[in-house]
Short mmCIF file of C-alpha atoms in Angstrom, two decimals:
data_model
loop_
_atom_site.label_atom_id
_atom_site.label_comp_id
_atom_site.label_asym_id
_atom_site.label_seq_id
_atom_site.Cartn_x
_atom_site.Cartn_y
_atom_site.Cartn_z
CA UNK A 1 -132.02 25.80 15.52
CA UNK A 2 -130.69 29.53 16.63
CA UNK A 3 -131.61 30.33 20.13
CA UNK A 4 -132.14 34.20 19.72
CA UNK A 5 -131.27 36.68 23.26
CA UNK A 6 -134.25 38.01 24.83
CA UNK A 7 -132.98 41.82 24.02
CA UNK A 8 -130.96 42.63 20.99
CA UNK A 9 -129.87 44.91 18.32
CA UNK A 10 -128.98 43.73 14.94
CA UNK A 11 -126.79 44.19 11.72
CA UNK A 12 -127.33 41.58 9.06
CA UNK A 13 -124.24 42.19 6.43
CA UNK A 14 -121.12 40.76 5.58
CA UNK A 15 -117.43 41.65 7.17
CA UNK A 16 -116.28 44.39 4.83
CA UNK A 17 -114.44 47.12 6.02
CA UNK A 18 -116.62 49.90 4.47
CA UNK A 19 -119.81 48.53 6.54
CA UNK A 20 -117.22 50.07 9.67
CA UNK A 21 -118.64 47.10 11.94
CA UNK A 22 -116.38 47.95 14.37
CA UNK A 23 -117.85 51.37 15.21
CA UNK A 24 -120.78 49.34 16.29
CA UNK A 25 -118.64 46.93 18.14
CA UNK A 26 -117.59 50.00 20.44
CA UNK A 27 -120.61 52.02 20.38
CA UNK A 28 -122.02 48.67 21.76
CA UNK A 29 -119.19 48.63 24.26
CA UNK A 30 -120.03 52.28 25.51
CA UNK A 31 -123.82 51.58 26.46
CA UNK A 32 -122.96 47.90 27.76
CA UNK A 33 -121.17 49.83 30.67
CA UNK A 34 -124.18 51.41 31.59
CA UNK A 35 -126.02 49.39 34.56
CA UNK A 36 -129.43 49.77 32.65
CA UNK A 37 -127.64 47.91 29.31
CA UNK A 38 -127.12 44.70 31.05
CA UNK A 39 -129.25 42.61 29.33
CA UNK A 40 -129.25 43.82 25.50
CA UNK A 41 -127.06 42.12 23.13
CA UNK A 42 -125.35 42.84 19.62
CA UNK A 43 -125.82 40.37 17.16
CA UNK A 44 -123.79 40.54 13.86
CA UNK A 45 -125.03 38.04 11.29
CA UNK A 46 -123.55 37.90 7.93
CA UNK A 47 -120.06 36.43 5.96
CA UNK A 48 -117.30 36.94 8.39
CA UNK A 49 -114.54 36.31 5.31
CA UNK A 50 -114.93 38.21 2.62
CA UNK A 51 -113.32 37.16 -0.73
CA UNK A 52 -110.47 35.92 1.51
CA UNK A 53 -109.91 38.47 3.98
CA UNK A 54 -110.07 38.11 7.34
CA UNK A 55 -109.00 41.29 9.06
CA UNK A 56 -112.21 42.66 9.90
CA UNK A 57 -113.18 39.93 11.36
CA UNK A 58 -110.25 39.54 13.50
CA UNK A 59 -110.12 43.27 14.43
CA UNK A 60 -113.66 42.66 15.72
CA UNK A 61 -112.98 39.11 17.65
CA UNK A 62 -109.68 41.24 18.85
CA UNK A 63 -111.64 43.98 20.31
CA UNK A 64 -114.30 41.46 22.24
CA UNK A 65 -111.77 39.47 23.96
CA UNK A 66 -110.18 42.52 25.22
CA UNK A 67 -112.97 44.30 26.24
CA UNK A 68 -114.80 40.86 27.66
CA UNK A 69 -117.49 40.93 25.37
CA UNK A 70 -117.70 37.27 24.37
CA UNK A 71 -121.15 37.01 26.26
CA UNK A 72 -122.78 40.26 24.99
CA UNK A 73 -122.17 40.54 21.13
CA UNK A 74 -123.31 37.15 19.10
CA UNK A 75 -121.54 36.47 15.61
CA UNK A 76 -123.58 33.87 14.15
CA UNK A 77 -121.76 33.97 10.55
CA UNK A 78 -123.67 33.47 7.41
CA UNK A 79 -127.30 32.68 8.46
CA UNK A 80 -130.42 31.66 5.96
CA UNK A 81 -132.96 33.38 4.78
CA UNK A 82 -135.14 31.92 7.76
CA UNK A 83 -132.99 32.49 9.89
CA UNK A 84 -132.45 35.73 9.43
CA UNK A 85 -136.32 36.36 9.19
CA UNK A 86 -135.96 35.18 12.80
CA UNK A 87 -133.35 37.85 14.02
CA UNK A 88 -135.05 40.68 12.02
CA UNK A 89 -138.84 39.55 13.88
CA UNK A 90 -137.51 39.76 17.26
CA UNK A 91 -134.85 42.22 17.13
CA UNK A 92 -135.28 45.76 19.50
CA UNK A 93 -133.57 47.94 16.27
CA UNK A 94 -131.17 47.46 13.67
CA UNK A 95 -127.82 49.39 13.08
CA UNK A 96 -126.18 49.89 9.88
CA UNK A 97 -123.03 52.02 10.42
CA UNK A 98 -121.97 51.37 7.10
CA UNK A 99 -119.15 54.49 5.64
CA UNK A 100 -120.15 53.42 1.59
CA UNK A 101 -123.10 51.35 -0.06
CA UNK A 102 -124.51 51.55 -3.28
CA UNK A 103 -128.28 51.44 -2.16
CA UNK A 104 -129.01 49.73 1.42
CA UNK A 105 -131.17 47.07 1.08
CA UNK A 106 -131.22 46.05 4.81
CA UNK A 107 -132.91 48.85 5.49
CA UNK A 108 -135.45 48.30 3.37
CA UNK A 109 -135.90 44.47 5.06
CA UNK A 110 -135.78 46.44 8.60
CA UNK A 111 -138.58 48.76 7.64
CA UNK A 112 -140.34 45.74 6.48
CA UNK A 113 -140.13 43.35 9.78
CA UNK A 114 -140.85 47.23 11.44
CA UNK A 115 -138.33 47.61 13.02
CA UNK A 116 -136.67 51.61 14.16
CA UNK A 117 -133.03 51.91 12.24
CA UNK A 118 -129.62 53.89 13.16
CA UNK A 119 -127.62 54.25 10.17
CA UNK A 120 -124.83 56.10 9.44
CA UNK A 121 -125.50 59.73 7.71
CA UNK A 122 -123.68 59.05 4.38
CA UNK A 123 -126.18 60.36 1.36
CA UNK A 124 -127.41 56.89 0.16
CA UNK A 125 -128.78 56.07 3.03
CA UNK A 126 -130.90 59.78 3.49
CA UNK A 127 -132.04 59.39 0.04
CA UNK A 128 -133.35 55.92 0.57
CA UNK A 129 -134.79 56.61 4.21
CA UNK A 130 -135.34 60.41 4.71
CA UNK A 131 -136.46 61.22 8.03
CA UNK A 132 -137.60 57.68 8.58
CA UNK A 133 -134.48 56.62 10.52
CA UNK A 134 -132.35 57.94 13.01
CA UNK A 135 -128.90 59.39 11.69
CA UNK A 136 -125.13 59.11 13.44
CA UNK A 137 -122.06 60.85 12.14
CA UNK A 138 -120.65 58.19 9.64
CA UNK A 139 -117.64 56.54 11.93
CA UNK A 140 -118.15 58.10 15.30
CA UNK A 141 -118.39 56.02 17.44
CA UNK A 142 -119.88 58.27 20.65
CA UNK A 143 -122.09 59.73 18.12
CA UNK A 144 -123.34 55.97 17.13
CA UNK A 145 -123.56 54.83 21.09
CA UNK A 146 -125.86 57.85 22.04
CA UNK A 147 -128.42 57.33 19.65
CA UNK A 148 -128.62 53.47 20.21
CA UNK A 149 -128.96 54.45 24.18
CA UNK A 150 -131.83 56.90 23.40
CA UNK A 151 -133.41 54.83 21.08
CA UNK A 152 -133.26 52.20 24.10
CA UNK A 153 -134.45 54.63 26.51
CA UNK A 154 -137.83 55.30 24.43
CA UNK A 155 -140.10 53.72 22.98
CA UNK A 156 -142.15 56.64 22.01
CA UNK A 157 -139.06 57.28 19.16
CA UNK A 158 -138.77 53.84 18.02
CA UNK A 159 -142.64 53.92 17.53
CA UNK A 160 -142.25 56.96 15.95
CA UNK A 161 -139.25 55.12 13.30
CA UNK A 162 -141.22 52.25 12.81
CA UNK A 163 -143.98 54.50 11.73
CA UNK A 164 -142.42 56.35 9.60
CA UNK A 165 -140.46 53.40 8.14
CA UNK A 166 -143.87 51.57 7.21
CA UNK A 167 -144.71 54.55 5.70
CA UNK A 168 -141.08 54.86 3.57
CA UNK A 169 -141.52 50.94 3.00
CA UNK A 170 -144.47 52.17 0.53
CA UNK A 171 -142.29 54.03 -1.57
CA UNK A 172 -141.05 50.87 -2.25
CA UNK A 173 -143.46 48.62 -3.38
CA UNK A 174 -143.90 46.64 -7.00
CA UNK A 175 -146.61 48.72 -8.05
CA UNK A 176 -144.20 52.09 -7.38
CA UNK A 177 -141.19 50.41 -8.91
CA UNK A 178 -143.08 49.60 -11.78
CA UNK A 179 -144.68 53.12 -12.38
CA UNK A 180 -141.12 54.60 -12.45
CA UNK A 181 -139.94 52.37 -14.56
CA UNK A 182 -142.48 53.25 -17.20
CA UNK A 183 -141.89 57.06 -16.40
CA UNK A 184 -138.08 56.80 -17.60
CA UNK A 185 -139.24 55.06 -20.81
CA UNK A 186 -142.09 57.56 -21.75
CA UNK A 187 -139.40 60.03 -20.68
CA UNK A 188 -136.77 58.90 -22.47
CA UNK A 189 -139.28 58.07 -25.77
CA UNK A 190 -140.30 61.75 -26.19
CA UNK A 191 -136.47 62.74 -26.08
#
């Protein structure tokens, strides 16, 4: 049984380097040292050791313990598919600060528990989300902790995200999938 904080963020991913978790460890540590951050927490669910390696992980555990932020930021590990159903319900937003993906599926989950989403401003992730999402510049740190602290700061933007991502969700669906997928063949038949 997880016992979920009453204010959180969340990344759901494992511990590779390229998803650059530890920009979001220290974009986290800028806005916890505001007085109005007190109570939100970072909560970073996924594999901590990726096909044997360990150093992200411990560069991350490194930077909590000296920066005292055992209390604030939450590293469940690998979680279930319930589980994680439960952090993406009750989450405030979800990062992705990713540097390199090959699509971006979390942010297709996030739009569909409707949730607002930061991610990082590399191509994939504007082709998959547009102008559904709000953007940082890919490893910046600063760039990442001022649009998680106005995101906080209003709600009328992450209404306006998880609007827009309901309506990028759609793009999405079976029926759209499947549609495209008959489009390449009759395409590629008539070559």
């Amino acid at each position: 049984k997880i016992k979920l904080p009453e204010l959180y963020m969340l990344h759901v991913g494992s511990f590779e380097k390229r998803k650059d978790l530890i920009t979001l460890v220290k974009a986290f540590h800028v806005i916890k040292k505001q007085v109005s951050n007190k109570k939100i927490k970072l909560v970073l669910a996924g594999a901590q050791i990726v096909n044997g390696n360990k150093k992200v992980i411990k560069q991350i555990k490194n930077y909590i313990i000296n920066n005292d932020l055992e209390n604030e930021i939450l590293l469940p590990n690998y979680i279930s598919k319930e589980d994680a159903h439960k952090y993406y319900q009750n989450a405030l937003m979800y990062v992705f600060p990713s540097i390199d993906e090959g699509f971006g599926i979390p942010i297709i989950e996030a739009f569909s528990y409707s949730l607002p989403i930061i991610c990082s401003d590399i191509p994939v992730f504007k082709e998959i989300a547009n102008e559904s999402v709000s953007y940082f510049n890919k490893g910046n740190f600063i760039s990442l902790s001022e649009k998680i602290q106005t995101l906080i700061d209003s709600k009328d933007l992450r209404d306006e995200l998880i609007k827009k991502g309901n309506n990028q969700l759609n793009k999405f669906s079976r029926k759209n999938f499947i549609e495209g997928f008959e489009n390449i063949i009759i395409n590629w038949n008539e070559k």
